[in-house]
XYZ file of C-alpha atoms in Angstrom:
498
model
C 0.000 0.000 0.000
C 1.105 3.536 -0.645
C 2.280 5.282 2.500
C 0.220 8.244 3.664
C 1.713 11.647 3.122
C 2.347 13.961 6.056
C -0.721 16.158 5.306
C -2.861 13.020 5.152
C -1.609 11.884 8.550
C -2.152 15.353 10.022
C -5.717 15.385 8.680
C -6.373 11.898 10.053
C -5.034 12.873 13.476
C -7.160 16.033 13.505
C -10.286 14.066 12.641
C -9.699 11.464 15.374
C -8.868 14.127 17.965
C -11.977 16.153 17.132
C -14.224 13.096 17.257
C -12.843 12.410 20.731
C -13.393 16.015 21.809
C -17.032 16.000 20.698
C -17.516 12.612 22.351
C -16.152 13.768 25.704
C -18.179 17.001 25.508
C -21.322 14.888 25.180
C -20.221 12.671 28.082
C -19.618 15.663 30.354
C -22.889 17.367 29.470
C -25.072 14.294 29.872
C -23.389 12.950 33.018
C -23.931 16.346 34.657
C -27.600 16.448 33.651
C -28.073 12.935 35.026
C -27.090 14.142 38.514
C -29.470 17.109 38.560
C -32.017 15.336 40.806
C -29.269 14.702 43.366
C -28.035 18.302 43.104
C -31.578 19.614 43.579
C -32.017 17.465 46.680
C -28.632 18.487 48.158
C -29.428 22.195 47.815
C -33.143 21.934 48.647
C -34.213 23.537 45.350
C -37.627 23.360 43.749
C -37.975 22.495 40.082
C -38.585 26.176 39.304
C -35.474 27.140 41.299
C -33.388 24.599 39.410
C -34.668 25.924 36.087
C -33.633 29.450 37.064
C -30.190 28.211 38.139
C -29.671 26.410 34.822
C -30.395 29.612 32.906
C -27.035 30.899 34.149
C -25.336 28.622 31.618
C -27.348 30.024 28.727
C -26.569 33.582 29.838
C -22.846 32.810 30.072
C -22.884 31.206 26.648
C -24.726 34.149 25.100
C -22.273 36.629 26.613
C -19.252 34.739 25.299
C -20.396 33.847 21.776
C -20.917 37.524 21.006
C -17.156 38.084 21.133
C -15.760 34.551 20.754
C -15.051 34.956 17.047
C -12.994 38.112 17.499
C -11.117 36.522 20.423
C -10.106 33.530 18.301
C -9.088 35.790 15.418
C -7.049 37.991 17.757
C -5.154 35.340 19.710
C -5.371 32.174 17.570
C -6.953 28.810 18.292
C -4.286 27.201 20.474
C -4.061 29.716 23.341
C -7.815 30.311 23.284
C -8.561 26.586 23.422
C -6.103 25.991 26.273
C -7.601 28.892 28.230
C -11.188 27.725 27.618
C -10.325 24.128 28.549
C -8.750 25.317 31.813
C -11.724 27.537 32.690
C -14.093 24.650 31.902
C -12.094 22.504 34.352
C -12.623 25.139 37.053
C -16.302 25.517 36.169
C -17.165 21.821 36.477
C -15.220 21.641 39.734
C -17.345 24.497 41.110
C -20.506 22.716 39.965
C -19.501 19.785 42.160
C -18.210 21.838 45.089
C -21.323 24.059 45.296
C -23.771 21.278 46.240
C -21.159 19.642 48.486
C -20.770 22.784 50.617
C -24.444 23.724 50.370
C -23.989 27.031 48.528
C -26.219 27.588 45.505
C -24.269 30.665 44.421
C -21.131 28.541 43.915
C -23.142 26.264 41.613
C -24.504 29.287 39.707
C -20.989 30.688 39.215
C -19.811 27.292 37.956
C -22.717 26.958 35.514
C -22.207 30.510 34.219
C -18.456 29.969 33.771
C -19.054 26.619 32.086
C -21.489 28.223 29.650
C -18.851 30.779 28.678
C -16.088 28.161 28.434
C -18.063 25.707 26.305
C -19.148 28.519 23.971
C -15.501 29.447 23.394
C -14.446 25.818 22.972
C -17.248 25.186 20.499
C -16.237 28.057 18.223
C -12.740 26.603 17.845
C -13.987 23.008 17.504
C -16.679 23.861 14.955
C -14.314 25.958 12.834
C -11.763 23.154 12.889
C -14.309 20.452 11.984
C -15.333 22.559 8.982
C -11.618 22.854 8.153
C -11.236 19.073 8.141
C -14.357 18.720 5.989
C -13.051 21.259 3.487
C -9.682 19.518 3.208
C -11.292 16.091 2.784
C -13.625 17.382 0.084
C -16.759 15.712 1.432
C -19.351 16.291 4.158
C -18.241 14.936 7.544
C -19.312 17.636 10.034
C -22.472 15.626 11.007
C -20.239 12.756 12.117
C -18.665 14.940 14.795
C -22.109 15.819 16.090
C -22.926 12.112 16.044
C -19.928 11.610 18.324
C -21.489 14.150 20.702
C -24.759 12.192 20.657
C -22.940 8.931 21.400
C -21.102 10.688 24.212
C -24.440 11.891 25.586
C -25.669 8.289 25.812
C -22.443 7.203 27.536
C -22.672 10.174 29.887
C -26.202 9.218 30.872
C -24.997 5.722 31.732
C -22.073 7.132 33.739
C -24.387 9.483 35.612
C -26.914 6.747 36.305
C -24.182 4.368 37.452
C -22.623 6.993 39.723
C -26.027 7.707 41.230
C -26.764 4.007 41.785
C -23.371 3.517 43.467
C -23.917 6.696 45.520
C -20.712 8.294 44.247
C -20.547 11.846 45.633
C -21.298 14.481 43.008
C -18.077 16.369 43.725
C -15.983 13.210 43.260
C -17.658 12.353 39.956
C -17.275 15.876 38.611
C -13.622 16.248 39.682
C -12.662 12.936 38.076
C -14.562 13.730 34.868
C -13.206 17.262 34.532
C -9.614 16.135 35.190
C -9.774 13.462 32.490
C -11.427 15.943 30.141
C -8.763 18.598 30.687
C -5.954 16.104 30.014
C -7.614 14.907 26.795
C -8.194 18.451 25.562
C -4.628 19.583 26.262
C -3.224 16.511 24.509
C -5.565 16.924 21.516
C -5.189 20.651 20.874
C -1.854 20.272 19.047
C -3.517 18.046 16.442
C -6.691 20.005 15.695
C -5.547 23.575 15.048
C -5.483 24.303 11.299
C -7.689 27.222 10.310
C -7.396 29.000 13.666
C -3.589 28.763 13.750
C -1.603 31.989 13.895
C 1.974 31.916 12.658
C 4.650 33.255 14.975
C 5.335 36.172 12.629
C 1.688 37.257 12.732
C 1.555 37.033 16.532
C 4.766 39.085 16.781
C 3.462 41.773 14.413
C 0.145 42.017 16.260
C 1.917 42.278 19.610
C 4.197 44.978 18.181
C 1.241 46.931 16.821
C -0.561 46.626 20.155
C 2.491 47.998 21.965
C 2.675 50.989 19.609
C -0.993 51.752 20.204
C -0.602 51.543 23.984
C 2.334 53.960 23.856
C 0.344 56.380 21.691
C -2.625 56.325 24.062
C -0.380 56.839 27.081
C 1.373 59.783 25.395
C -1.952 61.392 24.465
C -3.347 60.970 27.979
C -0.124 62.237 29.537
C 0.061 65.280 27.298
C 3.410 64.251 25.797
C 1.909 64.555 22.318
C -1.271 66.124 21.030
C -4.074 64.321 19.254
C -4.894 65.049 15.650
C -6.162 68.604 15.001
C -9.815 69.055 15.957
C -9.882 66.122 18.377
C -8.999 65.483 21.981
C -6.966 62.599 23.330
C -10.095 61.072 24.848
C -11.921 61.246 21.531
C -9.012 59.618 19.715
C -9.004 56.714 22.163
C -12.783 56.314 21.962
C -12.702 56.329 18.153
C -10.007 53.648 18.121
C -12.030 51.483 20.481
C -15.205 51.949 18.428
C -13.373 50.965 15.238
C -11.975 47.855 16.910
C -15.416 46.847 18.235
C -17.056 47.459 14.845
C -14.472 45.206 13.195
C -15.017 42.465 15.790
C -18.801 42.547 15.348
C -18.724 42.811 11.544
C -20.238 39.350 11.050
C -23.403 40.531 12.798
C -24.077 42.817 9.823
C -23.992 40.014 7.231
C -27.525 38.982 6.143
C -26.442 35.485 5.086
C -24.841 34.833 8.476
C -27.937 36.061 10.312
C -30.219 33.872 8.193
C -28.020 30.858 8.949
C -28.311 31.871 12.593
C -32.094 31.605 12.371
C -31.708 28.116 10.866
C -29.440 27.189 13.788
C -31.956 28.684 16.236
C -34.768 26.542 14.822
C -32.588 23.416 14.914
C -31.402 24.099 18.468
C -34.962 24.730 19.601
C -36.053 21.403 18.093
C -33.201 19.342 19.540
C -33.075 21.168 22.880
C -36.815 20.896 23.483
C -36.646 17.175 22.859
C -33.789 16.835 25.352
C -35.670 18.748 28.043
C -39.321 17.829 27.500
C -39.729 14.697 25.381
C -39.607 12.137 28.188
C -41.845 14.262 30.425
C -44.400 14.787 27.651
C -44.611 11.033 27.033
C -45.151 10.327 30.721
C -47.792 13.060 31.123
C -49.493 12.628 27.747
C -49.954 8.833 27.851
C -49.763 8.142 31.602
C -46.691 6.067 30.809
C -43.911 5.056 33.176
C -40.664 7.005 33.470
C -38.783 4.111 31.884
C -41.076 4.284 28.851
C -40.430 8.000 28.552
C -36.686 7.326 28.730
C -36.971 4.686 25.997
C -38.843 7.059 23.688
C -36.202 9.721 24.249
C -33.548 7.072 23.548
C -35.267 6.397 20.223
C -35.006 10.090 19.366
C -31.280 10.230 20.177
C -30.635 6.985 18.276
C -32.440 8.287 15.193
C -30.359 11.476 15.249
C -27.114 9.568 15.697
C -27.788 7.175 12.809
C -28.606 10.001 10.397
C -25.560 12.008 11.492
C -23.290 9.039 10.820
C -24.704 7.995 7.463
C -26.439 11.177 6.275
C -23.214 12.778 5.082
C -23.599 10.878 1.809
C -26.918 12.617 1.244
C -25.250 16.024 1.636
C -22.484 15.063 -0.798
C -24.969 13.815 -3.362
C -27.858 16.282 -3.110
C -26.309 19.366 -1.507
C -27.005 21.223 1.708
C -30.122 23.105 0.582
C -32.124 20.094 -0.561
C -31.075 18.048 2.478
C -32.079 20.862 4.847
C -35.467 21.244 3.154
C -36.119 17.486 3.247
C -35.026 17.380 6.889
C -37.484 20.148 7.701
C -40.380 18.322 6.060
C -39.555 15.078 7.894
C -39.304 17.001 11.194
C -42.711 18.576 10.641
C -44.354 15.223 9.911
C -42.717 13.695 12.976
C -43.701 16.564 15.286
C -47.329 16.502 14.140
C -47.530 12.718 14.558
C -46.028 12.991 18.018
C -48.255 15.855 19.124
C -51.568 14.587 17.783
C -51.044 10.822 17.520
C -53.916 8.954 19.165
C -51.699 6.219 20.605
C -48.223 5.912 22.088
C -47.131 3.746 19.172
C -48.071 6.402 16.605
C -46.390 9.115 18.635
C -43.260 6.971 18.951
C -43.078 6.719 15.161
C -43.381 10.489 15.065
C -40.482 10.795 17.535
C -38.251 8.696 15.290
C -39.135 10.829 12.249
C -38.551 13.951 14.342
C -35.087 12.664 15.237
C -34.327 11.880 11.593
C -35.307 15.401 10.551
C -33.501 17.206 13.373
C -30.171 15.418 12.897
C -28.471 17.407 10.137
C -29.715 20.976 10.539
C -27.109 22.139 13.078
C -24.115 20.506 11.297
C -25.261 21.936 7.953
C -25.594 25.411 9.467
C -22.151 25.251 11.097
C -20.557 24.087 7.840
C -22.283 26.891 5.917
C -21.025 29.510 8.383
C -17.481 28.125 7.989
C -17.257 28.181 4.178
C -14.719 30.995 4.226
C -11.887 29.949 6.597
C -10.765 33.562 6.998
C -14.135 34.586 8.471
C -15.239 31.269 9.936
C -14.509 32.056 13.590
C -16.536 35.282 13.590
C -19.457 33.747 11.697
C -19.580 30.575 13.808
C -19.603 32.814 16.873
C -22.643 34.668 15.520
C -24.679 31.578 14.621
C -23.759 30.018 17.976
C -25.307 33.057 19.654
C -28.640 32.122 18.081
C -28.365 28.648 19.634
C -27.698 30.276 23.007
C -30.766 32.484 22.564
C -32.806 29.341 22.011
C -31.430 27.793 25.209
C -32.206 30.990 27.105
C -35.781 31.544 25.943
C -37.164 28.075 25.203
C -37.264 26.403 28.670
C -39.471 28.959 30.437
C -41.725 29.492 27.409
C -42.264 25.764 26.801
C -42.844 25.202 30.509
C -45.453 27.969 30.696
C -47.355 26.728 27.649
C -47.140 23.116 28.767
C -48.992 24.029 31.958
C -51.885 25.338 29.850
C -52.210 23.079 26.810
C -49.999 20.082 27.582
C -46.380 19.304 26.777
C -47.084 17.248 23.640
C -49.197 19.943 22.031
C -46.727 22.644 23.020
C -43.875 20.851 21.272
C -45.795 20.850 18.000
C -45.335 24.638 17.992
C -41.743 23.982 16.934
C -43.128 23.360 13.427
C -43.435 27.148 13.015
C -39.674 27.527 13.359
C -39.082 24.499 11.137
C -41.118 26.181 8.379
C -38.990 29.305 8.824
C -35.869 27.160 8.513
C -37.148 25.670 5.251
C -37.864 29.124 3.844
C -34.313 30.263 4.673
C -32.634 27.057 3.521
C -31.228 28.635 0.340
C -28.750 30.597 2.457
C -26.827 27.461 3.488
C -25.696 26.886 -0.103
C -21.941 26.531 -0.372
C -20.246 29.919 -0.433
C -17.115 30.354 -2.550
C -14.855 32.876 -0.798
C -13.984 35.915 -2.869
C -10.281 35.116 -2.858
C -10.834 31.689 -4.432
C -12.963 32.753 -7.381
C -10.171 34.284 -9.378
C -12.011 37.601 -9.387
C -9.103 39.131 -7.571
C -6.084 38.704 -9.748
C -3.567 37.711 -7.103
C -5.760 34.987 -5.634
C -5.655 32.499 -8.525
C -2.738 30.761 -10.113
C -1.594 31.228 -13.684
C -3.494 28.157 -14.860
C -6.742 29.637 -13.534
C -7.202 27.030 -10.804
C -8.097 27.995 -7.240
C -5.249 28.148 -4.727
C -4.894 25.463 -2.095
C -5.726 26.020 1.577
C -2.033 26.210 2.438
C -1.475 28.869 -0.240
C -4.463 30.842 0.996
C -3.157 30.593 4.544
C 0.228 31.923 3.414
C -1.508 34.773 1.565
C -3.497 35.601 4.691
C -0.404 35.581 6.901
C 1.412 37.861 4.472
C -1.582 40.176 4.256
C -1.784 40.332 8.030
C 1.900 41.246 8.261
C 1.497 43.902 5.569
C -1.494 45.394 7.391
C 0.465 45.469 10.650
C 3.371 47.218 8.912
C 0.961 49.705 7.351
C -0.579 50.416 10.747
C 2.883 51.045 12.175
C 3.667 53.419 9.302
C 0.456 55.335 9.943
C 1.314 55.504 13.651
C 4.794 56.810 12.833
C 3.362 59.373 10.432
C 0.938 60.507 13.130
C 3.795 60.944 15.614
C 5.892 62.850 13.042
C 2.951 65.127 12.241
C 2.473 65.940 15.908
C 6.192 66.703 16.340
C 6.194 68.900 13.214
C 3.192 70.801 14.524
C 5.006 71.360 17.799
C 8.135 72.586 15.945
C 6.007 75.031 13.945
C 4.445 76.362 17.151
C 7.903 76.882 18.675
C 9.180 78.638 15.520
C 6.189 80.996 15.454
C 6.634 81.799 19.132
C 10.336 82.634 18.574
C 9.464 84.826 15.602
C 6.941 86.780 17.656
C 9.463 87.256 20.465
C 12.083 88.636 17.994
C 9.476 90.859 16.447
């Protein structure tokens, strides 16, 4: 057999590492959820209290995803991932320590910090999975989400086993978070491709940042004057506004926002099933808790199967058609589940619902990552829509379920599924401007598109050139200020001689 080339091995290692990272994320999430009844009992919380506490995670996630893209672009994937993995370690430890010491506020801080950490981790992981898919030339992003689903099943078993063996919550969480941190730190060296920053780029950015800090200090200290017609404070404020506008640029892109709505609908569908499906089966059919758990297991299994094998459908028929078909299947499944006269009919609806909900999130993430140069910012934006869903859905679904029943309430998700179908055209594959050949320097002489490595080199060079240009502008600004001061001195001397 022909030996694999170095890029092939690197790609293989990245794929395996990312599959493991999604798997362990699912294990952590599900094993924590499985111990919620114990946590509620330890802290003496009501169900409503626990729901309010869990909202802290959605708030933390929403706060972080707003800026996660610009953070990754500024510092690069490796340091950001290491920082987020370390903060996630601390967060899960606090989630175990809080109930152990009887302080709800410690648990809330841990949940909030974990929401922020996971949001930052997910931006890097999702950008890198799209990078692997792009280099392989076929759809594989759903397989990583399938790994998360498999991890969720394993996590449920771990949580149930720990509960049955009466393992203290703090012990379970500390062991899990330690193993997770080790795996993440070992894996990070293999996964960073599109979020990697070359040493030269980091050095230039650090140099530019130092120049700007010196300029601001000189303006504040009165060593130099700001540009004519402005004050030092105004100059600093304008610089900060320009930096913030650049960081939030993806929020002004209609295509990215439409993809965000698709992600919101998909997250609402999957998240509502996770939170309410088992309960709705128990309440709607007077079934046992084990039956509700089995029906939810059918939903997760259906999603996992489609995520593993559905990539061929994306390769053959394209994202748009697959997303539209998924939406139709989801609608049929939701209506069967909500209005089915028997448990058997509703169970069939649950399976169809799982089939339809499986690919929407992976397709949306891949669509937001089409351009590797803007992937981090765009994935951050669409992830914010998922966080909004997690923030708003639980209380709204709970309120409506009290009035009309959980099963009937869940059928309302069809409204968002219809919206997702209507916006499905926006997930079509986007060809970045610098690979179309429209810009002369971006295509080779033979007219073919440049490779990812060539585009990465171009980007690094462009970043260095921009940093140099910024330094030149800063120098010109300083020279202009000094010349103005010299002119003032010369005029004063002339007046004194006169």
